[in-house]
Amino acid sequence: MKNRVKGTIMAALVVGMTVSGAAGVYAGTNLQKISAYLNHNISFKIDGKTFVPTDGNGNKLAPIVYNDSTYLPVRALSEALKASVDYNSRTGVITIGTPSAPNNGNTGNQTGADLVAVTYSTSQIQAIKKEFSKFDGFTTAYAPMQAVKNDSLQKVAAGGDSVKFTFKHMSVEVSPRDYSFEYDGKNVTLSNGVQAKWYTPSDTAMLTFKLDDRFVTLYSQDHSLSNAQLEKVAVSVAKLK
């Protein structure tokens, strides 16, 4: 029954999709002006629990009714169903990942990959500590201790006021400054109780949270990791011994 509910809702999402906050979406030539209605009488239940869709600023979203068809807020519902959704402003393509069964609290990405422990080699640890040592008062090295299967560290480099870990499928930046405050976003609580913020400065969603005396920002540059996976990776960031 659970899969049937998810399948039904995901089908509706594909039929009628709305995109919010997509930069340049009105610059195209294939747009048609319509007259539609917001239906505030429709409510949602997912797996028996009441769900209220909201945008990145926490504002309640209502379904749109047009020509007797109801269009649902795709991003809000897809996140509730643990399915990733990404909008490519260059191609105009919306990609929705397939929901996968939880694994110890993890939700897989589009390939169903699970999180695994990251093992840094001696040379990598030395390189990481060297990059952090370039900053006065910011020398303690921190690093992500988990990643998706088949992901690996490509390089680590200090630049500006941060140290950036570049993996094949994700990036993690550690900085003494919080750049997320410049953007509207959605506050979330990680599984370890830490408050974090999702925001989208371009077409890639970013997650920032405070860890000790610094701020950590994560994102998936190829959009292959779901929000749930990035939140799990965020919890794993710790001091490098």
XYZ file of C-alpha atoms in Angstrom, residues 34-148:
115
model
C -2.778 30.806 -18.298
C -5.473 31.535 -15.730
C -5.429 29.042 -12.854
C -6.591 28.690 -9.246
C -4.937 27.828 -5.944
C -6.978 25.162 -4.138
C -6.504 25.595 -0.393
C -9.043 22.851 0.411
C -6.765 20.007 -0.670
C -4.706 18.386 2.070
C -2.095 15.637 1.944
C -1.413 12.432 3.840
C 1.719 10.381 3.238
C 1.857 6.939 4.839
C -1.032 7.963 7.090
C 0.633 11.151 8.333
C -0.549 14.665 7.536
C 1.891 16.524 5.303
C 1.899 20.264 4.608
C 4.019 21.211 1.571
C 6.133 24.340 1.998
C 8.623 26.266 -0.090
C 12.245 26.985 0.818
C 11.144 29.848 3.075
C 8.617 27.750 4.987
C 5.573 29.260 3.270
C 2.646 26.880 2.758
C 2.100 25.756 -0.836
C -1.308 25.023 -2.354
C -2.061 22.821 -5.389
C -2.861 24.603 -8.650
C -6.079 23.744 -10.505
C -6.096 24.306 -14.261
C -8.541 22.854 -16.816
C -9.912 20.394 -14.223
C -6.409 19.025 -13.544
C -4.624 19.440 -10.226
C -0.912 20.273 -10.256
C 1.123 19.505 -7.150
C 4.245 21.228 -5.725
C 6.846 18.790 -7.005
C 9.873 19.664 -4.873
C 8.035 19.683 -1.544
C 6.307 16.352 -2.188
C 9.360 14.656 -3.661
C 11.391 15.489 -0.550
C 8.604 14.106 1.629
C 8.740 10.892 -0.406
C 12.542 10.760 -0.107
C 13.044 11.256 -3.836
C 15.555 13.770 -5.150
C 14.433 16.481 -7.555
C 16.674 18.792 -9.547
C 15.995 21.481 -12.140
C 18.613 22.202 -14.795
C 18.067 25.801 -15.884
C 20.266 25.316 -18.929
C 18.332 22.390 -20.401
C 14.918 23.042 -18.813
C 14.804 19.430 -17.591
C 13.405 18.407 -14.199
C 14.875 15.160 -12.867
C 13.026 13.212 -10.177
C 14.779 10.312 -8.466
C 13.016 7.065 -7.678
C 12.183 6.573 -3.964
C 14.198 3.774 -2.408
C 13.756 1.802 0.782
C 15.474 3.266 3.858
C 18.677 1.652 5.055
C 19.362 2.459 8.681
C 17.852 5.867 8.138
C 19.609 6.529 4.828
C 17.688 7.148 1.642
C 19.498 6.295 -1.542
C 20.117 8.517 -4.500
C 18.975 7.759 -8.023
C 21.326 4.781 -8.224
C 20.374 3.460 -4.796
C 23.900 3.922 -3.460
C 24.398 3.614 0.305
C 26.760 5.623 2.467
C 30.042 4.025 3.427
C 32.945 5.065 5.627
C 35.663 7.156 3.998
C 39.180 5.823 4.528
C 41.860 8.458 4.027
C 45.366 7.343 3.155
C 48.368 8.627 5.090
C 49.280 10.963 2.247
C 45.722 12.296 2.050
C 45.641 12.986 5.789
C 48.928 14.848 5.513
C 47.602 16.879 2.582
C 44.386 17.746 4.436
C 46.237 18.908 7.540
C 48.639 20.917 5.385
C 45.766 22.838 3.780
C 44.192 23.660 7.148
C 47.567 24.764 8.535
C 47.599 27.635 6.030
C 45.075 29.530 8.175
C 45.947 31.225 11.462
C 43.631 30.105 14.263
C 41.940 27.674 11.904
C 44.438 24.852 11.849
C 42.337 21.994 13.247
C 41.460 19.716 10.342
C 37.880 18.542 9.815
C 36.737 16.089 7.149
C 33.676 14.093 6.036
C 33.845 10.538 7.333
C 31.154 9.128 5.031
C 30.390 9.215 1.314
C 28.275 7.282 -1.168
